[in-house]
Short mmCIF file of C-alpha atoms and ligand atoms in Angstrom, two decimals:
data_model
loop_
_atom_site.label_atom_id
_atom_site.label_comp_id
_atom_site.label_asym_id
_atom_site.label_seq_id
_atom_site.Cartn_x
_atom_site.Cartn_y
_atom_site.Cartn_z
CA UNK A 1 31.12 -4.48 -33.38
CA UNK A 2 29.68 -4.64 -36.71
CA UNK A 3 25.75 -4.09 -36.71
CA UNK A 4 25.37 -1.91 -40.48
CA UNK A 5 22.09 -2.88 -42.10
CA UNK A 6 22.16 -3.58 -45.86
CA UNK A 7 18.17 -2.92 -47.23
CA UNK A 8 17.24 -3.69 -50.37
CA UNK A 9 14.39 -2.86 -52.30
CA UNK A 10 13.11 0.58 -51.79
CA UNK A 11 9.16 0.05 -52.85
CA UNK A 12 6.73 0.73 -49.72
CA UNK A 13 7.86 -1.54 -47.89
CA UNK A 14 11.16 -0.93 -47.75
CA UNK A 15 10.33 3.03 -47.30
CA UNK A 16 9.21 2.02 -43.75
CA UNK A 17 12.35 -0.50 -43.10
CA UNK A 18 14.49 3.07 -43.82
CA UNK A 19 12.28 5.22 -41.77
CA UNK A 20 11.83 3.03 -38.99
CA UNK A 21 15.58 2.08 -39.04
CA UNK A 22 16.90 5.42 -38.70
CA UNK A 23 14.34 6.01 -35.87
CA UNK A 24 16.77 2.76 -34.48
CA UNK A 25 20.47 4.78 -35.48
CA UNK A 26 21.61 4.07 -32.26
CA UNK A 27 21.03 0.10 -32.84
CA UNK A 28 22.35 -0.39 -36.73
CA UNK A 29 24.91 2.83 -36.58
CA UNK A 30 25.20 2.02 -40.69
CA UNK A 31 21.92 2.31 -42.96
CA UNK A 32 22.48 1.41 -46.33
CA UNK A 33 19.75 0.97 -48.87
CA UNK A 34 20.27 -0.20 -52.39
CA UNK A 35 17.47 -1.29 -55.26
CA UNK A 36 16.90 -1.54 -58.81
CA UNK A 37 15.82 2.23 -59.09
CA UNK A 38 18.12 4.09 -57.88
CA UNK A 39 16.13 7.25 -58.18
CA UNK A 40 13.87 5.81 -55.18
CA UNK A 41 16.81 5.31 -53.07
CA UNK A 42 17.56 8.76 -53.66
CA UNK A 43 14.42 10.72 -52.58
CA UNK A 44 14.35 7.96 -49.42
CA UNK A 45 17.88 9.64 -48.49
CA UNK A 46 16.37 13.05 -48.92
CA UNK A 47 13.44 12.66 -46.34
CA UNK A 48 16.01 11.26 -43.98
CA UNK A 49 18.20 13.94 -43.62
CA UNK A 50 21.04 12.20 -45.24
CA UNK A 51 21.37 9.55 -42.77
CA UNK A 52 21.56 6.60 -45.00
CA UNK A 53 24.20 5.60 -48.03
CA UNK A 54 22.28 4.31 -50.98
CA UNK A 55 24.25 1.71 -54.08
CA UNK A 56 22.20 0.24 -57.11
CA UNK A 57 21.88 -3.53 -57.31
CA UNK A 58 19.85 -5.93 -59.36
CA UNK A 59 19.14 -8.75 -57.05
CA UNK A 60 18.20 -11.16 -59.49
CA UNK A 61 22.11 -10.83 -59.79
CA UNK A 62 24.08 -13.20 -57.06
CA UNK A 63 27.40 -11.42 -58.59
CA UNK A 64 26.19 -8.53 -58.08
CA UNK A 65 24.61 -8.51 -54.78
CA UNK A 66 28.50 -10.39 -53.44
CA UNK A 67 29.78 -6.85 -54.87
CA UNK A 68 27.44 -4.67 -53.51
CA UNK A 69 27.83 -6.82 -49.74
CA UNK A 70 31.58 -7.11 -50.20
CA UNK A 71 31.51 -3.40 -50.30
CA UNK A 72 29.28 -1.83 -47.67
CA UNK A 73 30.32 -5.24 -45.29
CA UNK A 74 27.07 -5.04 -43.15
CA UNK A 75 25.99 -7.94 -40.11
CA UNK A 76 23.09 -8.55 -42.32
CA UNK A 77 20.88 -7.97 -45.39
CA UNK A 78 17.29 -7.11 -45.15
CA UNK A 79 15.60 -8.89 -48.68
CA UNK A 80 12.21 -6.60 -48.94
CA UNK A 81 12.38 -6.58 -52.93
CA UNK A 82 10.05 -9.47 -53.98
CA UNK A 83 9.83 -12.56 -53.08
CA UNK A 84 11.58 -13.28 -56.78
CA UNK A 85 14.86 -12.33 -55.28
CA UNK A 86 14.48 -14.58 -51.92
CA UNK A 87 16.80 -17.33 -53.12
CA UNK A 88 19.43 -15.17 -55.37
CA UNK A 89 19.92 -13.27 -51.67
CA UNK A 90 20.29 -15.90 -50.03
CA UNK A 91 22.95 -16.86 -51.79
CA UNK A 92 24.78 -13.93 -51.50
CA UNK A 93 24.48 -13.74 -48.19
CA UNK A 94 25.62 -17.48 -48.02
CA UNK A 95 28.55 -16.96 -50.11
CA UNK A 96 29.72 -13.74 -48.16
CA UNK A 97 28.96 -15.04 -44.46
CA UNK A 98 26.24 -12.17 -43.59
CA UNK A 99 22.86 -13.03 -42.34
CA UNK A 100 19.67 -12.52 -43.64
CA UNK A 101 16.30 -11.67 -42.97
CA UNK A 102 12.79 -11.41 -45.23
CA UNK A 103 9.22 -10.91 -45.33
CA UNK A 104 7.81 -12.98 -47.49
CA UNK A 105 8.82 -16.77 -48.96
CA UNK A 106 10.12 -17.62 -52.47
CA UNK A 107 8.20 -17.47 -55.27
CA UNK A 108 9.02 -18.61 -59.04
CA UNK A 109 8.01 -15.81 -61.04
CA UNK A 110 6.41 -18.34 -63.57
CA UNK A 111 4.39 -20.20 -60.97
CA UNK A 112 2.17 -18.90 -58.17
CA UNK A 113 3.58 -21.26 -55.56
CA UNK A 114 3.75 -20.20 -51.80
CA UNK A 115 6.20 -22.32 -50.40
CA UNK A 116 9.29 -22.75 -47.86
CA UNK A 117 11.07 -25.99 -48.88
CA UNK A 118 13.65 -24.01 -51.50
CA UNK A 119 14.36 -21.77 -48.50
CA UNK A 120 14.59 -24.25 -45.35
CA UNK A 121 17.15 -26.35 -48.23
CA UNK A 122 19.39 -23.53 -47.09
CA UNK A 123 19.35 -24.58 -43.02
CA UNK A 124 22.39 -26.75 -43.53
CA UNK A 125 24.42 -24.76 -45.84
CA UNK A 126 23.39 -21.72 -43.21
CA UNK A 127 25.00 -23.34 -40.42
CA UNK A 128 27.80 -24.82 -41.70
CA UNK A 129 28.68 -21.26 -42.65
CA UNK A 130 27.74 -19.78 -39.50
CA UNK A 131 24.94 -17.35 -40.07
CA UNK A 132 21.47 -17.15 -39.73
CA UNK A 133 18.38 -16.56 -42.02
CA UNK A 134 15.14 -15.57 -40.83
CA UNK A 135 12.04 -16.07 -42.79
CA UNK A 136 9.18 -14.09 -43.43
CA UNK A 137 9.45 -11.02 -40.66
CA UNK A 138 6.60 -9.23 -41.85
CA UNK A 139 2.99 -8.51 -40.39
CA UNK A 140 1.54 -12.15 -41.89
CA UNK A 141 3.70 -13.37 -42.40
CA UNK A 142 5.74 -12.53 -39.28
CA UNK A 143 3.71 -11.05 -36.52
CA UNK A 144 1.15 -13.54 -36.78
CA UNK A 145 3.48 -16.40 -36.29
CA UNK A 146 4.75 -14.31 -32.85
CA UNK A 147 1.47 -14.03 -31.74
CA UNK A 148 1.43 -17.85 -32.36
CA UNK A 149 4.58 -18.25 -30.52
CA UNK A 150 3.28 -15.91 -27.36
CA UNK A 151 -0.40 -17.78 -27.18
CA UNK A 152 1.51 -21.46 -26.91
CA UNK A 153 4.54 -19.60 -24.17
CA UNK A 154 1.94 -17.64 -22.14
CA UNK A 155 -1.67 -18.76 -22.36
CA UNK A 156 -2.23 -22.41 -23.64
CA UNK A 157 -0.97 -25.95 -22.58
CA UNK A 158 -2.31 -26.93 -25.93
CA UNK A 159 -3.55 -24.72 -28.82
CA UNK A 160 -6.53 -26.85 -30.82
CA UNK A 161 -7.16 -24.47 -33.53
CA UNK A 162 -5.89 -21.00 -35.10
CA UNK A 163 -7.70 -18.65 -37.47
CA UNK A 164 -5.48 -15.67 -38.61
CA UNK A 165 -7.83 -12.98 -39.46
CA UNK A 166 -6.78 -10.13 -41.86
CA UNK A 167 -9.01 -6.92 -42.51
CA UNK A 168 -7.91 -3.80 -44.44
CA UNK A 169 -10.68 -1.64 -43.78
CA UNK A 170 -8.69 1.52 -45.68
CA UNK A 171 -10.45 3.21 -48.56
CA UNK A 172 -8.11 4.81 -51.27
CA UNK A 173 -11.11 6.14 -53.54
CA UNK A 174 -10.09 4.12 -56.42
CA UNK A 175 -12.59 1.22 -57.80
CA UNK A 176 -9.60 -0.99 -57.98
CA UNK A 177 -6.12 -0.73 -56.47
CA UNK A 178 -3.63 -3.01 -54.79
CA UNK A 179 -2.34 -1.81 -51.06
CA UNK A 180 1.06 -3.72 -52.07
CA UNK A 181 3.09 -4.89 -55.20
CA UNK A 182 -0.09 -5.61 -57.35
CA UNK A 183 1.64 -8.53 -58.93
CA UNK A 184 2.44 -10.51 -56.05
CA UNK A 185 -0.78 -9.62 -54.38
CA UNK A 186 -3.09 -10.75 -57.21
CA UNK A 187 -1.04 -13.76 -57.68
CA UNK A 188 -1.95 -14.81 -54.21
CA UNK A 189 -5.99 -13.35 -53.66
CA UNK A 190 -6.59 -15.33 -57.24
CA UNK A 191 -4.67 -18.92 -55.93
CA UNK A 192 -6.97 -21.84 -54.79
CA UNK A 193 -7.70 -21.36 -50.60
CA UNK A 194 -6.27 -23.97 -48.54
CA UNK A 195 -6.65 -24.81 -45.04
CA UNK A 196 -4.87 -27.22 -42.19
CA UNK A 197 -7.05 -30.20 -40.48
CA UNK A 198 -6.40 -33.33 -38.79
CA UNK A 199 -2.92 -33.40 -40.06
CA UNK A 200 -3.87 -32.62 -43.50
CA UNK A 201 -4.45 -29.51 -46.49
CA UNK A 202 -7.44 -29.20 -47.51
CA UNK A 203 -8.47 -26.83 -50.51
CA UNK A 204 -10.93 -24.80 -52.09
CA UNK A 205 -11.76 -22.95 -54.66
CA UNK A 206 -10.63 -19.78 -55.01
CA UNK A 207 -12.21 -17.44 -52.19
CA UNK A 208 -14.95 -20.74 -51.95
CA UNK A 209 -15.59 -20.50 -47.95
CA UNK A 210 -16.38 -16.71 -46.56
CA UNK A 211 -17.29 -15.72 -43.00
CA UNK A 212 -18.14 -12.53 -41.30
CA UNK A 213 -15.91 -11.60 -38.67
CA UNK A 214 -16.42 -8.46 -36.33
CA UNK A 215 -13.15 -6.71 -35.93
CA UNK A 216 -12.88 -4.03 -33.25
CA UNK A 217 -12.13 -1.00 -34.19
CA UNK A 218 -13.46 -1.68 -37.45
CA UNK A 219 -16.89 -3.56 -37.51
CA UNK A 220 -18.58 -6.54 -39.67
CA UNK A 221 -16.23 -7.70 -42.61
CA UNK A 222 -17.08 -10.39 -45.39
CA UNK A 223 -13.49 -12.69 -44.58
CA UNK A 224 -12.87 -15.03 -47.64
CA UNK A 225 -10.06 -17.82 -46.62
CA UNK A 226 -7.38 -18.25 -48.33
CA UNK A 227 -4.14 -19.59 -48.32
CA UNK A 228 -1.23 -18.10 -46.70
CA UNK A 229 2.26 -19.14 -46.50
CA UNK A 230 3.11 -18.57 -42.04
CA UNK A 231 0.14 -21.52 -41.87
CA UNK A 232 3.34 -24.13 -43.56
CA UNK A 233 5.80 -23.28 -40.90
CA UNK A 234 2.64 -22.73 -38.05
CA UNK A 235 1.77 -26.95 -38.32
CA UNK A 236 4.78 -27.86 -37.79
CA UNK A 237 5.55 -25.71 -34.16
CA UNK A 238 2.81 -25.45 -32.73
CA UNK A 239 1.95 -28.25 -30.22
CA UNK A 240 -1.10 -30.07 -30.71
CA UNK A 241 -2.80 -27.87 -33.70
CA UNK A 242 -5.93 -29.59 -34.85
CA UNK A 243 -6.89 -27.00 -37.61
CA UNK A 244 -5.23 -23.83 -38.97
CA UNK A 245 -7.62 -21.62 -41.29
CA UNK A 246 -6.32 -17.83 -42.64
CA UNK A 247 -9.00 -15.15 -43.42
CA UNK A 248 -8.61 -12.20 -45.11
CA UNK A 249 -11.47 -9.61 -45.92
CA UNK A 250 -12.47 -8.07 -49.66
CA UNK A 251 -14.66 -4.66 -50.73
CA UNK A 252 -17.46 -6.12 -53.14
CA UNK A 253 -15.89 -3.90 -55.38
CA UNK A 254 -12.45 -5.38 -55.07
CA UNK A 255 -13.67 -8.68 -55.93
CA UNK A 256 -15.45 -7.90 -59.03
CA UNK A 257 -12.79 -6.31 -60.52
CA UNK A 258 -10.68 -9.21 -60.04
CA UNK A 259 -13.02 -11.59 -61.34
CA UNK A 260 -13.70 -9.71 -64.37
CA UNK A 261 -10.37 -9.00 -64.69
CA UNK A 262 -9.57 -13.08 -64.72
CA UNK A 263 -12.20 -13.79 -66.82
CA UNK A 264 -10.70 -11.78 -69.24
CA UNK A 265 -7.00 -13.46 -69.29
CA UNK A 266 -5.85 -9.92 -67.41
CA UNK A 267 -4.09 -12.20 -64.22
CA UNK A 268 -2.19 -14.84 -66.55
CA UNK A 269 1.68 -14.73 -65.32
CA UNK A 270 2.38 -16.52 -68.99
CA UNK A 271 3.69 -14.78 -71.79
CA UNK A 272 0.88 -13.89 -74.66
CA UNK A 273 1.93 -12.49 -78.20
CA UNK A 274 0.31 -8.99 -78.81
CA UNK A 275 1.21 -7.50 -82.34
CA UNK A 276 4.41 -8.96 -82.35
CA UNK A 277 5.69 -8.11 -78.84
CA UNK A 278 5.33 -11.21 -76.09
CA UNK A 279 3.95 -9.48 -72.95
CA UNK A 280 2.75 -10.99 -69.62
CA UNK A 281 -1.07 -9.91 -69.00
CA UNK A 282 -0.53 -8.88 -65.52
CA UNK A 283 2.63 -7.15 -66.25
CA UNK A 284 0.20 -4.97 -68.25
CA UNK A 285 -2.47 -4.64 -65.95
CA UNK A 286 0.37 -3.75 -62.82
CA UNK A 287 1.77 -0.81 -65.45
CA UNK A 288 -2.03 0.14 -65.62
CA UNK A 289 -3.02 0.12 -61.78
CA UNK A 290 -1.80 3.00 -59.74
CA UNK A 291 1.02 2.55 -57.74
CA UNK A 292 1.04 1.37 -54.35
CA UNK A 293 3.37 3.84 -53.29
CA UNK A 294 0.88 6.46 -54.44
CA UNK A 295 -1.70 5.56 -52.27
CA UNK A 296 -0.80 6.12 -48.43
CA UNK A 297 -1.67 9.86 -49.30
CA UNK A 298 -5.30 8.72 -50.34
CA UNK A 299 -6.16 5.93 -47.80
CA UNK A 300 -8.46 6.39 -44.94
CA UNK A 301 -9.33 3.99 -42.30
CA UNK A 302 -7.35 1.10 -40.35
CA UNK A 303 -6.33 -2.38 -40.51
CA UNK A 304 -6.44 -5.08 -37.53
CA UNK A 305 -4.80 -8.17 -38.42
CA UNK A 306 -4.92 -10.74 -35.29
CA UNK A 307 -5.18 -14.44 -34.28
CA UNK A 308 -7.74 -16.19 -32.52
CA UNK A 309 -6.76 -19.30 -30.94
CA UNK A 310 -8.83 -22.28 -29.20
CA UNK A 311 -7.16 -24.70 -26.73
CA UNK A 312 -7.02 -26.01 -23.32
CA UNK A 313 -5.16 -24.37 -20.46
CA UNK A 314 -5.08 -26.69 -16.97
CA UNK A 315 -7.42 -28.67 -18.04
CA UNK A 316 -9.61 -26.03 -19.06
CA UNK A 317 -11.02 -24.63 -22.60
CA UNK A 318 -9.90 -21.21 -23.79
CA UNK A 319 -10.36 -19.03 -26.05
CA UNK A 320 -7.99 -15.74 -26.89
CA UNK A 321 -7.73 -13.32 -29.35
CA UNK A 322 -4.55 -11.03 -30.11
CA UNK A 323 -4.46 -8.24 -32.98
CA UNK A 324 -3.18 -4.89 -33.75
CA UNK A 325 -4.82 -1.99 -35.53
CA UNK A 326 -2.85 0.38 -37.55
CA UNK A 327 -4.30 3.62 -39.19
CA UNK A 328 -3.25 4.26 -42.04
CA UNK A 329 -3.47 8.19 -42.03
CA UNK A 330 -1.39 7.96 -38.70
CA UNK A 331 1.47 5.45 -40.88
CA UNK A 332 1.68 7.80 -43.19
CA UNK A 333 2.46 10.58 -41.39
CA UNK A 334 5.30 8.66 -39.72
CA UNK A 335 6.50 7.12 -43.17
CA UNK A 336 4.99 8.69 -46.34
CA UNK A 337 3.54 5.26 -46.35
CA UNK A 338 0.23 3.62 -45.46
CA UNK A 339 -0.73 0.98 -43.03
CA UNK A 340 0.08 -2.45 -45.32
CA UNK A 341 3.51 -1.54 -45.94
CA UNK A 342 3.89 0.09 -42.49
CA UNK A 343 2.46 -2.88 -40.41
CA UNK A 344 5.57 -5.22 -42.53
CA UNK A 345 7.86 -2.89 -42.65
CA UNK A 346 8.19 -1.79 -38.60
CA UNK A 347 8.46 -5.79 -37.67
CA UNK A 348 11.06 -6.28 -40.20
CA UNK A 349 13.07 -3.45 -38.82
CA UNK A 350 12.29 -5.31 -35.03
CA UNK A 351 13.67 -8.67 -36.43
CA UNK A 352 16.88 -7.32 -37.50
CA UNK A 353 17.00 -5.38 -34.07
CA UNK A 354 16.70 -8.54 -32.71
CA UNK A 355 19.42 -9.94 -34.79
CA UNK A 356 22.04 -7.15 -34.70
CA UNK A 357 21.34 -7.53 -30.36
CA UNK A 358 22.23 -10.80 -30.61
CA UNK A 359 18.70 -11.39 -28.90
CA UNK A 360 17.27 -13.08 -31.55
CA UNK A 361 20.28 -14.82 -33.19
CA UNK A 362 21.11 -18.63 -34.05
CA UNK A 363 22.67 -20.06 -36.86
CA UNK A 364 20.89 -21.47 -39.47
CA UNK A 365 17.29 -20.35 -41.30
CA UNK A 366 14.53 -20.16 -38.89
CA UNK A 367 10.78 -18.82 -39.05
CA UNK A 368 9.41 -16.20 -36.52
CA UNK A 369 7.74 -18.55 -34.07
CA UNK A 370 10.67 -20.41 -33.32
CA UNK A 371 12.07 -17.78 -31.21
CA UNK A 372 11.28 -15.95 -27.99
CA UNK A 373 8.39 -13.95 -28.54
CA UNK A 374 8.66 -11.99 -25.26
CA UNK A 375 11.39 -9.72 -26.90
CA UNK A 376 9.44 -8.99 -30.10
CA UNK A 377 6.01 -8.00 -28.18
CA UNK A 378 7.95 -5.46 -26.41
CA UNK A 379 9.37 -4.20 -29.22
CA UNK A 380 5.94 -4.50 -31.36
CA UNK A 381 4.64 -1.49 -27.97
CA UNK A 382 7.76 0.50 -28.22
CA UNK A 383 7.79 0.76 -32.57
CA UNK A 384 4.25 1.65 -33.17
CA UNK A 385 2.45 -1.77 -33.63
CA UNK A 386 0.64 -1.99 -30.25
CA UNK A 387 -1.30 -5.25 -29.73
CA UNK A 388 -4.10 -6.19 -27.52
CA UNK A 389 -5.42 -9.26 -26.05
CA UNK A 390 -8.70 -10.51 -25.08
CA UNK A 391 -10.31 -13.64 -24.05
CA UNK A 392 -13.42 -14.34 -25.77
P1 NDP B 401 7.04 -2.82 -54.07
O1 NDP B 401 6.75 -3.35 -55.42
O2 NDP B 401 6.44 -1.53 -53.62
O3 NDP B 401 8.62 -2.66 -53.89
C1 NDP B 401 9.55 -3.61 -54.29
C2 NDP B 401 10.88 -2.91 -54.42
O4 NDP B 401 11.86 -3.90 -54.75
C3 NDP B 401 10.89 -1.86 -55.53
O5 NDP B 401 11.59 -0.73 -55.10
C4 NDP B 401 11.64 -2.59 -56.65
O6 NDP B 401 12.42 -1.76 -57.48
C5 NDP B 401 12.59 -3.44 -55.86
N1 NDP B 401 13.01 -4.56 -56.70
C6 NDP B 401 12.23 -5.40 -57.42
N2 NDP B 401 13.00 -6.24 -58.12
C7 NDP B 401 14.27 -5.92 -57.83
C8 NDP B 401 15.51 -6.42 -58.25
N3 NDP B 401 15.62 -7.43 -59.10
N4 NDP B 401 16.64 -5.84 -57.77
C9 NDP B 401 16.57 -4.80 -56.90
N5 NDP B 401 15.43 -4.28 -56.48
C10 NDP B 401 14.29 -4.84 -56.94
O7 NDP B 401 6.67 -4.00 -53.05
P2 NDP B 401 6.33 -3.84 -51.50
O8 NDP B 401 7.28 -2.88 -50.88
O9 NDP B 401 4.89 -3.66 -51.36
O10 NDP B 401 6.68 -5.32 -50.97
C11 NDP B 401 8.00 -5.68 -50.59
C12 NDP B 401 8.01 -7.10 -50.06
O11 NDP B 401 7.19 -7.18 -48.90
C13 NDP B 401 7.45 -8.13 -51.03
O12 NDP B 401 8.26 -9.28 -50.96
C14 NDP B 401 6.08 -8.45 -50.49
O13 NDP B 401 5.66 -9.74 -50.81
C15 NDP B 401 6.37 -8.33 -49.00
N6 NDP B 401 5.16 -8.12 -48.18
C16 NDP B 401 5.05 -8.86 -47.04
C17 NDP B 401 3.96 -8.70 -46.21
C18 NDP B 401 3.91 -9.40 -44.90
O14 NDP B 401 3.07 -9.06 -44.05
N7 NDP B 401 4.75 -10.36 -44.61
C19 NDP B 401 2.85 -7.79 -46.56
C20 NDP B 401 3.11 -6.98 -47.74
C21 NDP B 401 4.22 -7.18 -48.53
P3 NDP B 401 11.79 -0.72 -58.56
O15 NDP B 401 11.54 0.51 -57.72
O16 NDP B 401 12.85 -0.57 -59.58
O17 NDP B 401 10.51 -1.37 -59.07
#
């Protein structure tokens, strides 16, 4: 049987995806990884002994990407380029019968919209063809929406309110760095917050409502909510929800930089004439800001992303929290890669496990929570993500 793994996209992310993949050889058999660099794909093959086959493919390119699949023929693709290239992948896959997996929903490069209605448009079209498509296997997205899914199966009748809380407690010695793709994460710290209650969004300024959280392992953090795309899919599966809120923390000096650096015009995603050459501001500023890639070497510290849900449980209230902590030192020894890409990267590698052992597989395009979770949180022990749970 068929179970070859197409990857593409070989930023930090996808470094992980390879490494943690060919940890898996005995599950996908066939690695291959393809992106737009093909210089990245190279070095990749080097640290793993050879064990992968490596193309070049622009995926904002559907005629391109049906080459590329007709060619290697995998089960499935794994999409962990941007979220640019969710739809033009989907297509491909579509249009060649393979299915298909991501980390993060669709974004128009022109406007900073989180949203999943372009990509559930495909459900239909995904079934009818016989394949499956599942969204947003990340760490949050992704995890968070299995911890979701494994609160509701194990330890509520009735969930009454989620908070996802998000702390990256690493420290890479620069004043101001990005632990992922800078563009797509400034995009999203510098979008208006929005929340879930009593069956409707609510919003807020940008970073407006801030808590402190204490997150073990870690300590005291300043959490700022925001919005964040798993909460869309979250309303509508989980029973009873009364409120759905998403924290995630920022260094003081962090969040003056950013402001500063909006004040200035530095985030605009529209195009600006300088001296006769039309440039995008934070095209500039992402040339200017070290690479992510560059900074698992440099970052101390951990992360502990987690969910705290509120409900009732034979007849009774309850309260539970679930989270992992990752070290970042520790990720990158595994992967040459610290924790943020390694805590997305290892459950993207467990969804398409899933997928290619048929455990987790069902045509048309589905989010996380709307599977099993029992088989994920086993794998989440066994591929270095171990979680814990406590009642509070
Ligand atoms: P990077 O910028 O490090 O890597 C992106 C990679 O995709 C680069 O290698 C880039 O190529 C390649 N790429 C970009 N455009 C194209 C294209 N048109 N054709 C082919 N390859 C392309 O990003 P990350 O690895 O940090 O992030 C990867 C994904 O993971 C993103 O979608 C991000 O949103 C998502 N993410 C999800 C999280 C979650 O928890 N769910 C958390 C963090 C990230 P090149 O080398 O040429 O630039």
């Amino acid at each position: 049987m068929n179970k070859g793994i197409l990857i593409i996209g070989a930023g930090g992310v996808g470094r992980v995806v390879v490494h943690k993949a060919v940890q898996n050889l005995d599950t996908f058999k066939k690695i291959t990884l393809a992106s737009r660099t093909l210089s990245r794909c190279e070095q990749l093959k080097k640290e793993v002994n050879g064990k992968i086959d490596i193309d070049r493919v622009d995926a904002d390119n559907v005629e391109e990407l049906i080459a590329l699949i007709e060619k290697v023929k995998p089960f499935m693709v794994l999409n962990i380029a941007l979220p640019y290239q969710d739809l033009t992948v989907m297509e491909a896959c579509l249009r060649t019968g393979v299915h298909y997996l991501d980390t993060a929903n669709y974004e128009h490069p022109d406007t900073a919209k989180f949203e999943y209605k372009e990509q559930w448009a495909y459900d239909e079209r995904y079934k009818k063809a016989g394949i499956m498509g599942l969204l947003g296997s990340g760490f949050d997205p992704g995890v968070t929406n299995v911890f979701c899914a494994y609160l509701q199966k194990h330890y509520f009748d009735e969930i009454e309110t989620i908070d996802i809380l998000d702390c990256n407690a690493g420290d890479h010695g620069y004043p101001f760095a990005t632990n992922f793709n800078p563009e797509i994460n400034l995009r999203e710290v510098s979008a208006k917050g929005r929340y879930w209650e009593n069956g409707e969004w609510k919003e807020t300024e940008p970073l407006e409502i801030k808590m402190v959280w204490d997150y073990p392992q870690i300590g005291k953090k300043d959490s700022y909510l925001m919005y964040h795309e798993e909460m869309e899919s979250l309303v509508k599966h989980i029973k009873g929800l009364k409120r759905i809120r998403f924290f995630m923390t920022f260094g003081e000096s962090y969040l003056t930089h950013m402001r500063c650096l909006e004040n200035v015009g530095m985030l605009r995603i529209d195009e600006i004439e300088v001296d006769g050459c039309k440039v995008v501001p934070l095209h500039v500023l992402k040339a200017l800001l070290p690479d992510p890639s560059t900074l698992g070497e440099r970052t101390k510290g951990k992360t502990n992303i987690g969910v705290v849900a509120k409900g009732l449980k034979d007849g009774k209230k309850r309260k539970v929290y679930i989270y992992n902590v990752c070290d970042h030192q520790e990720a990158f020894k595994e992967t040459g890669a610290q924790a943020v890409s390694y805590t997305t990267g290892v459950p993207a590698m467990i969804g398409a496990k899933l997928m290619v052992e048929k455990i987790w597989m069902r045509e048309g395009v589905w989010n996380m929570e709307q599977f099993d979770p029992d088989p994920f949180m086993e794998e989440l022990n066994k591929q270095g993500l171990p979680w814990v749970i406590e009642e509070l």
